[in-house]
Short mmCIF file of C-alpha atoms in Angstrom, two decimals:
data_model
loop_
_atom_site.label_atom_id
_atom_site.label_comp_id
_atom_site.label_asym_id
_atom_site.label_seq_id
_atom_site.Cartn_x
_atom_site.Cartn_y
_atom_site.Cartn_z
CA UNK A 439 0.00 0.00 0.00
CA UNK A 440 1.87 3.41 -0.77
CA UNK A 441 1.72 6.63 0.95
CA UNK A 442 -1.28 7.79 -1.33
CA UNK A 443 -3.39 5.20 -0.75
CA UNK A 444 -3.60 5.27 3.03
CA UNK A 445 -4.61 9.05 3.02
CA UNK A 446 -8.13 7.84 0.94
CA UNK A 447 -10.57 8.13 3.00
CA UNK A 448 -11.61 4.45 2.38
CA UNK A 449 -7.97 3.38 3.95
CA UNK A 450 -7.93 2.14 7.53
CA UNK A 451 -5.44 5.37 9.09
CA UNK A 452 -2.61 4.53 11.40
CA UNK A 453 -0.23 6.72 13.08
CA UNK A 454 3.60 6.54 14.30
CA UNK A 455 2.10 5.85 17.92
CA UNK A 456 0.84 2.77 16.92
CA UNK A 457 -3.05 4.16 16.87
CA UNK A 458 -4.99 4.19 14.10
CA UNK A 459 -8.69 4.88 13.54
CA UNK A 460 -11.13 3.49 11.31
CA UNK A 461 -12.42 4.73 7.66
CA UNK A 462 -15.47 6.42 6.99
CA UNK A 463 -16.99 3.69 5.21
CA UNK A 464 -16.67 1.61 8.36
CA UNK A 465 -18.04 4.41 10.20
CA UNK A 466 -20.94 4.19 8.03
CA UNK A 467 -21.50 0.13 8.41
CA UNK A 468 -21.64 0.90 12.03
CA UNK A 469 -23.87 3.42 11.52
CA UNK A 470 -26.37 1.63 9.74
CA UNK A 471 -25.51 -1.61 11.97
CA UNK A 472 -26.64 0.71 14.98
CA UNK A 473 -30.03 1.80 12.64
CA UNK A 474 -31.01 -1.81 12.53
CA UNK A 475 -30.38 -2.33 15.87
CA UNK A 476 -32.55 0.73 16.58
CA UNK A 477 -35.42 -0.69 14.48
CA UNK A 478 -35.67 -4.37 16.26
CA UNK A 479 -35.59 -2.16 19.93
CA UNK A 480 -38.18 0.06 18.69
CA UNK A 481 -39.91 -2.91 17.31
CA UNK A 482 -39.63 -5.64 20.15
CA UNK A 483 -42.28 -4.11 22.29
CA UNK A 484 -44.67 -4.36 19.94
CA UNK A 485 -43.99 -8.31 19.72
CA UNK A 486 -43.72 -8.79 23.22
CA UNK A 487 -46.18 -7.75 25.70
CA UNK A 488 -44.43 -7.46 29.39
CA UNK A 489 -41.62 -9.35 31.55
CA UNK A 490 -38.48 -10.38 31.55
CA UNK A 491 -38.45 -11.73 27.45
CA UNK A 492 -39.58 -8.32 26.70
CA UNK A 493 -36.77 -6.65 29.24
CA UNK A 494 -33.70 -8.52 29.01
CA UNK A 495 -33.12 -8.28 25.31
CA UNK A 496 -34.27 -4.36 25.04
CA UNK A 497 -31.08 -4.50 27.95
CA UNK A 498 -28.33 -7.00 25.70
CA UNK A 499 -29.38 -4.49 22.49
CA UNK A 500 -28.73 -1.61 24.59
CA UNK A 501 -25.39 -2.11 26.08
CA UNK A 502 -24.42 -3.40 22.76
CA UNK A 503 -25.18 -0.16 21.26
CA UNK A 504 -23.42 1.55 23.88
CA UNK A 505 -20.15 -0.20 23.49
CA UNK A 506 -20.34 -0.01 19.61
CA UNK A 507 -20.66 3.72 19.73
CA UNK A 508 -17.94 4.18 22.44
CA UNK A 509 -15.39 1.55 20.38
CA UNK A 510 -15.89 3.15 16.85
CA UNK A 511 -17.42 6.39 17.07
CA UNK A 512 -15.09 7.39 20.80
CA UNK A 513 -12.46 5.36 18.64
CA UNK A 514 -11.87 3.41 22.35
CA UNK A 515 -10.88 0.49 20.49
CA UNK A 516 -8.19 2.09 18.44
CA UNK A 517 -6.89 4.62 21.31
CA UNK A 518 -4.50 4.07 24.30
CA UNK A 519 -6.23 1.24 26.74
CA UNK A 520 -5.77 3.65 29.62
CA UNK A 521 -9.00 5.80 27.91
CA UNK A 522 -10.99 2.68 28.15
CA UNK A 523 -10.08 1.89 32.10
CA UNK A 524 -10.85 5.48 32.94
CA UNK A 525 -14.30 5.89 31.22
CA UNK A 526 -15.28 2.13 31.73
CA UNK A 527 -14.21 2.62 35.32
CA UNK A 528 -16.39 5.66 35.71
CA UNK A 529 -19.33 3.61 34.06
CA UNK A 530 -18.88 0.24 36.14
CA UNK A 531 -18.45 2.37 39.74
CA UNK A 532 -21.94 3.73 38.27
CA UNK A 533 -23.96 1.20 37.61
CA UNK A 534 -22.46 -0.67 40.30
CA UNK A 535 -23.45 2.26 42.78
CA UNK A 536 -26.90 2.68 41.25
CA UNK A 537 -28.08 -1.10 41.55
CA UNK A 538 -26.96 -1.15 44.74
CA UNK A 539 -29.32 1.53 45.76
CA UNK A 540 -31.81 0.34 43.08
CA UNK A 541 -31.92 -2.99 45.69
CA UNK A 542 -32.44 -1.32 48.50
CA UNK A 543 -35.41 0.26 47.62
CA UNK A 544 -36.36 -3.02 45.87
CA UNK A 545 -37.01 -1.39 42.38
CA UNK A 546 -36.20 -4.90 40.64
CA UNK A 547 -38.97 -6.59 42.72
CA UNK A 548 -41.19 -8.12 40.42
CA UNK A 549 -39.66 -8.02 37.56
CA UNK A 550 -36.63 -10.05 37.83
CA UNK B 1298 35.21 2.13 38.92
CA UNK B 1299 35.72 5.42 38.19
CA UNK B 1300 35.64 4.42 34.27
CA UNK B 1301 32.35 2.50 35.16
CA UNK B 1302 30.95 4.95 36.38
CA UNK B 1303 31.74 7.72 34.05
CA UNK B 1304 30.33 5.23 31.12
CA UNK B 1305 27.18 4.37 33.32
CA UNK B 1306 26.73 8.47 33.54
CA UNK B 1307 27.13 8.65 29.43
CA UNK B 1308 24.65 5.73 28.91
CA UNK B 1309 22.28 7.54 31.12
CA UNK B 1310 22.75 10.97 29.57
CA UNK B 1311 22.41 9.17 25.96
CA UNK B 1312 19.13 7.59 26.77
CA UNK B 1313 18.16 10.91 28.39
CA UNK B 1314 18.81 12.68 24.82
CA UNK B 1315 17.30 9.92 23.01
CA UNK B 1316 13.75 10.28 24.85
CA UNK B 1317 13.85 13.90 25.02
CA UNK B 1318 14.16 13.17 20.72
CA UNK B 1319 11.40 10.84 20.93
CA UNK B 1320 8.82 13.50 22.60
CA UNK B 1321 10.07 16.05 20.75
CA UNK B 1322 9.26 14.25 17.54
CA UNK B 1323 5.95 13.05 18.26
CA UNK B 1324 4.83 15.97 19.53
CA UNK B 1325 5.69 17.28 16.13
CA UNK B 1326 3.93 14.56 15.09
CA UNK B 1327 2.38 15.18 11.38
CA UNK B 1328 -0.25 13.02 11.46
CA UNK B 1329 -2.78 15.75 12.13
CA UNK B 1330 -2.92 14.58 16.06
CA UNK B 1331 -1.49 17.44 18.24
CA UNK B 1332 0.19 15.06 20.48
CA UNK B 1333 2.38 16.16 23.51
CA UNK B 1334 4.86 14.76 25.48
CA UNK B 1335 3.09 13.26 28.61
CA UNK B 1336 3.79 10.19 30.46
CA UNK B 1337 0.81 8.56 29.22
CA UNK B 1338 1.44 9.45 25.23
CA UNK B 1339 -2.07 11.32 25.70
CA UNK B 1340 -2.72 14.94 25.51
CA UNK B 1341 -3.58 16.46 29.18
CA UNK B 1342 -7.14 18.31 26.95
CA UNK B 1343 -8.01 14.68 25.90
CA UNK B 1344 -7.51 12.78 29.08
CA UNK B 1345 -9.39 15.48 30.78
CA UNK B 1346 -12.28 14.77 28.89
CA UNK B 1347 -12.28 11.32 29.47
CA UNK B 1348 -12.42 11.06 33.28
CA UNK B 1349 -14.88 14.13 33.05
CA UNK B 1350 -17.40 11.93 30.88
CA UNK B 1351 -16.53 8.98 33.55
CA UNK B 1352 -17.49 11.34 35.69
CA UNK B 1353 -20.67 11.92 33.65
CA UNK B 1354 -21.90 8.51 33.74
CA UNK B 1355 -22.08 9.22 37.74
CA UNK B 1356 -24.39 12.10 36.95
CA UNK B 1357 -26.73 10.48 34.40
CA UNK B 1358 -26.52 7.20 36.49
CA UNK B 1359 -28.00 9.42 39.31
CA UNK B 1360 -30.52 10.53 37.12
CA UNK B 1361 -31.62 7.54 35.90
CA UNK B 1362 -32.13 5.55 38.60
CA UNK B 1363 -34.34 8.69 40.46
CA UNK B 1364 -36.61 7.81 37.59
CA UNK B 1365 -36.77 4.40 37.85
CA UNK B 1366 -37.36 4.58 41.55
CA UNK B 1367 -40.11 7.37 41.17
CA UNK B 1368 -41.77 6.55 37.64
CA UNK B 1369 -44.61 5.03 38.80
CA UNK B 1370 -45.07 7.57 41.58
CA UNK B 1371 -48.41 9.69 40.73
CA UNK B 1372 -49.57 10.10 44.72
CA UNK B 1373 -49.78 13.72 43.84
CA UNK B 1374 -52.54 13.51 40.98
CA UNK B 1375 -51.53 13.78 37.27
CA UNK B 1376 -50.85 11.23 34.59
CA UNK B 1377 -47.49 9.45 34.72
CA UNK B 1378 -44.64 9.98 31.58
CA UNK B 1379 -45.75 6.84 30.61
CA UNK B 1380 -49.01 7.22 29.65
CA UNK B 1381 -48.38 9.99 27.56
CA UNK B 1382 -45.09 8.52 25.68
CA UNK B 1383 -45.10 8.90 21.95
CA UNK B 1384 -43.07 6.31 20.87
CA UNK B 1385 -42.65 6.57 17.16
CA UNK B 1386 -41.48 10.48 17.67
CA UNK B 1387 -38.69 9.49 20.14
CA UNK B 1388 -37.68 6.68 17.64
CA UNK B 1389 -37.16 9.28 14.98
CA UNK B 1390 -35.28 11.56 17.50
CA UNK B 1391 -33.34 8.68 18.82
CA UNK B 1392 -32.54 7.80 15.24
CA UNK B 1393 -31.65 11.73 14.28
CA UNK B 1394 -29.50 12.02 17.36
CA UNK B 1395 -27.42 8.40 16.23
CA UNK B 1396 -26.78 9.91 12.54
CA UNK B 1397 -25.51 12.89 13.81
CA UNK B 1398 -22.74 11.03 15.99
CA UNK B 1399 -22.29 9.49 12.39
CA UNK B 1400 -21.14 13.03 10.65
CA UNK B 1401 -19.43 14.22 13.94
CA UNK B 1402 -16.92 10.89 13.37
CA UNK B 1403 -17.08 11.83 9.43
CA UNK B 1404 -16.50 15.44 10.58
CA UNK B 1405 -13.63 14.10 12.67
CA UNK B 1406 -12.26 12.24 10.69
CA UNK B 1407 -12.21 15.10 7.89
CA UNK B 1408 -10.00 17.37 10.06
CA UNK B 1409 -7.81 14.60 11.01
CA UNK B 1410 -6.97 14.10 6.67
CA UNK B 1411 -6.80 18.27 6.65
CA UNK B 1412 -10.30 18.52 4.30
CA UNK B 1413 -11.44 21.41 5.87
CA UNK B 1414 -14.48 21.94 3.78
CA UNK B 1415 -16.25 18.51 4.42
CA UNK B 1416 -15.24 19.46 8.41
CA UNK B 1417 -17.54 22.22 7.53
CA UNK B 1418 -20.14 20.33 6.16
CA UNK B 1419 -19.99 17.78 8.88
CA UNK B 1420 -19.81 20.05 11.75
CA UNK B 1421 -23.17 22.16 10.28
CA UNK B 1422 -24.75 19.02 9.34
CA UNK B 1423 -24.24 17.49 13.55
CA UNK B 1424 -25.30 20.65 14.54
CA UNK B 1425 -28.54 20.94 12.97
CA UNK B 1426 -29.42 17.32 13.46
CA UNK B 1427 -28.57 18.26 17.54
CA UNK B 1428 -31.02 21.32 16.93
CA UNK B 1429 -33.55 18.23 15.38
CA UNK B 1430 -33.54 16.20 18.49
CA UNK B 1431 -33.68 19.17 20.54
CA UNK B 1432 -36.79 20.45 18.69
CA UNK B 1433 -38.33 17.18 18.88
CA UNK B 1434 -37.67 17.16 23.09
CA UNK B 1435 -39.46 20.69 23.06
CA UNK B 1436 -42.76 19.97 21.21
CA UNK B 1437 -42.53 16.35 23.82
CA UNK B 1438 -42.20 18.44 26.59
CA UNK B 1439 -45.18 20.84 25.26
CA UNK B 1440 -47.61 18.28 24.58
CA UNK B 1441 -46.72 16.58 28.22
CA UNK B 1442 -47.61 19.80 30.16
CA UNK B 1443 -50.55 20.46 27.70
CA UNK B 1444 -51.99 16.85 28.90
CA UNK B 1445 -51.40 17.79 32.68
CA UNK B 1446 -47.75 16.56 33.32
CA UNK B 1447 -45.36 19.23 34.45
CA UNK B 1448 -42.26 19.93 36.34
CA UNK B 1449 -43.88 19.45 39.83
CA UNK B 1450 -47.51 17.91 38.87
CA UNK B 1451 -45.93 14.15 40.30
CA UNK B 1452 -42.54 12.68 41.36
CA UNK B 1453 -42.99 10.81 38.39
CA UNK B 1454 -43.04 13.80 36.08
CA UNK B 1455 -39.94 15.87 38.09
CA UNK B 1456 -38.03 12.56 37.91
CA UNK B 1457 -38.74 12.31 34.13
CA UNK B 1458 -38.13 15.72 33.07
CA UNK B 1459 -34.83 16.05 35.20
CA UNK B 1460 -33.58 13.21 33.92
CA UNK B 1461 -34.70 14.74 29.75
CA UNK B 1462 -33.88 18.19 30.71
CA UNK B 1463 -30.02 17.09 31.68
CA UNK B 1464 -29.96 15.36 28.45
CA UNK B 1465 -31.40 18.01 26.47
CA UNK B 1466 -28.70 20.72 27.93
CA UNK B 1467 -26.22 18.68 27.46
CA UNK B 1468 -26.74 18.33 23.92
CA UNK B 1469 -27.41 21.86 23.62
CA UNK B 1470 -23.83 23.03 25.28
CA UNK B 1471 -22.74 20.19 22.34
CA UNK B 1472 -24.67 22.15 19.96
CA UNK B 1473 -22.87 25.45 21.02
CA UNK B 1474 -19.37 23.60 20.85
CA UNK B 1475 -20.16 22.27 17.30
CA UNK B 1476 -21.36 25.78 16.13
CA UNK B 1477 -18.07 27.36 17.85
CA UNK B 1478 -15.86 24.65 16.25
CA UNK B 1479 -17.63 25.71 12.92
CA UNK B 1480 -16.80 29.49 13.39
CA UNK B 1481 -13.39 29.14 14.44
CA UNK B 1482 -12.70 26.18 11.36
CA UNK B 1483 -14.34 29.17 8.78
CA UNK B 1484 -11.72 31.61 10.67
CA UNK B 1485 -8.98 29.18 9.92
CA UNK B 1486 -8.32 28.96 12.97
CA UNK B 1487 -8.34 24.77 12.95
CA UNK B 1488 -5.24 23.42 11.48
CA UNK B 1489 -5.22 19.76 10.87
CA UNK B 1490 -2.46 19.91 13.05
CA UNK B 1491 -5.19 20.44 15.74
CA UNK B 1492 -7.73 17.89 14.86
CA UNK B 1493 -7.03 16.55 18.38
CA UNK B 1494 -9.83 19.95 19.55
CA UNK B 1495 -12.15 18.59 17.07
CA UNK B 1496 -11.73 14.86 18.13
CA UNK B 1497 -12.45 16.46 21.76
CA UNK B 1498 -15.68 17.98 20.93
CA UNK B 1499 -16.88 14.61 19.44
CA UNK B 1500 -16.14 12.52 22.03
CA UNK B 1501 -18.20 14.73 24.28
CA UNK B 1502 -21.05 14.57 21.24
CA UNK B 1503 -20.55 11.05 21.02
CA UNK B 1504 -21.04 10.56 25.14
CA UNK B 1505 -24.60 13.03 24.66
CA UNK B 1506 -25.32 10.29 22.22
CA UNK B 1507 -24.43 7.00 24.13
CA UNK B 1508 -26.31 8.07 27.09
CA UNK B 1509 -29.37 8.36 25.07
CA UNK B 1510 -29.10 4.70 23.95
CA UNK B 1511 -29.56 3.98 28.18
CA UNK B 1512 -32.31 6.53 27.93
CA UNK B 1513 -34.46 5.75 25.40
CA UNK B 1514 -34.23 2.47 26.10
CA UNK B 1515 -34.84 2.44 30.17
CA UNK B 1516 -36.92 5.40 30.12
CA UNK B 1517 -39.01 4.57 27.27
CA UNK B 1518 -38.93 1.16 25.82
CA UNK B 1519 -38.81 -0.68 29.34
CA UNK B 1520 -42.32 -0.11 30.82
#
């Protein structure tokens, strides 16, 4: 691959420190991955009525969504690992935090 | 000894040079990433955003759960979020908001090759798909209070528009970054050599974005 080629924008970009982030017609698959994805959430209630087989999957869909977005689009994947601890770090003392106190006042009660 | 020592000393003072070469060059770095010398290989602006959208996820975790603890809460009188959701117009917002963190990559991602037009394009285009979403919030909002639910009508109601309201200034502060990247870019003031700025401001667009995904989904496809 020469020099020209990997400054196309349909050439995977990598730089001296060993990062690289992805082309814009990847950034589009995953865009239109995350539309589908989108569509089947949107549409899943109206298959299911209520309960856990309408709940859990709305909840896999969704945090696969959120890591897509914060791999490609936040470019986590292709960035320095130490990005990832820090925001995933931030988002696990979260949700750890919030479930915890979710329990307590027995929120989940019923539904799971 | 002495001779050991002395060679020890120009071995250290070598690799001393040699680093100080190293950070020098990739902070020079011409690969339209304005890198600096830290001791993590990141730029302080970057990491700072980073443990401030960790931070974030405290906030909006706060947030959230408020709502799920209080959205069936009505004691007060008034109809509960739920009953009034539209579905199909938060789908379309949801789906506008998720194509704009498409051109803020694309607009990225234009800086970072030095096409300073298409950053234009990009930048406008996120920004008026941000104003899209927040027009759609507004007219939800309006045709909540018009059906009886407002700020302090229920617990279910101030948990709900808390929780939409954060969102929604959040991605209007975005909205005034993108339009502020857009004026200083048509200034010339962004070089590709600082694409790193523009990478910034999407990461923070990109986090507006991802915690709508929890949202939408929690807030308005879980009953």
């Amino acid at each position: 691959m020469t020099d020209a080629t990997i400054t196309e924008p349909e050439a995977t970009e990598h730089h001296d420190d060993g990062h690289g982030h992805a082309s814009d017609v990847l950034y589009m698959k995953v865009a239109a991955g995350l539309a589908v994805l989108t569509g089947m959430e949107v549409a899943w209630p109206y298959l299911i009525d209520d309960g856990p087989v309408l709940m859990f999957p709305l909840l896999i869909v969704m945090a696969i969504k959120f890591v897509i977005i914060a791999a490609f689009f936040m470019h986590l994947k292709f960035d320095s690992k130490i990005l990832s601890r820090v925001f995933y770090s931030g988002l696990g003392l979260a949700v750890g935090v919030y479930i915890i106190a979710l329990l307590t006042f027995r929120v989940f009660e019923g539904q799971v | 000894m002495t001779e050991t020592t002395l060679s020890d000393e120009l071995d250290d003072a070598r690799a001393l040079e040699q680093r100080s070469e190293r950070a020098a060059a990739y902070a020079d770095g011409p690969d339209g990433h304005d890198h600096h010398a830290t001791n993590t290989g990141i730029s302080n602006p970057k990491l700072a955003m980073w443990v401030f959208l960790g931070s974030e996820c405290l906030l909006f975790g706060g947030l959230i759960s408020t709502f799920l603890l209080y959205k069936h809460n009505n004691q007060a009188g008034g109809p509960t979020p739920h009953e009034l959701y539209d579905i199909e117009l938060t789908s379309i917002s949801s789906f506008v908001l998720l194509m704009s963190s498409l051109t803020m990559v694309l607009a990225v991602s234009a800086i970072q090759r030095g096409e300073h037009s298409r950053l234009r394009l990009w930048l406008a285009t996120t920004a008026i798909l941000g104003a899209t979403f927040i027009a759609g919030q507004v007219y939800e909002f309006q045709v909540f209070v018009k059906e009886g639910l407002g700020f302090t009508t229920n617990a279910a109601g101030s948990a709900f528009f808390a929780l939409t309201g954060f969102h929604g200034v959040h991605v209007s502060l975005g909205i005034v970054m993108l339009l502020s990247a857009l004026v200083l870019s048509l200034a010339g003031r962004i070089p590709q050599a600082r694409a790193e700025a523009v990478e910034i401001v999407g990461l923070y667009w990109h986090f507006v974005d991802v915690v709508w995904v929890l949202i939408f989904t929690v807030v308005y496809l879980i009953p």
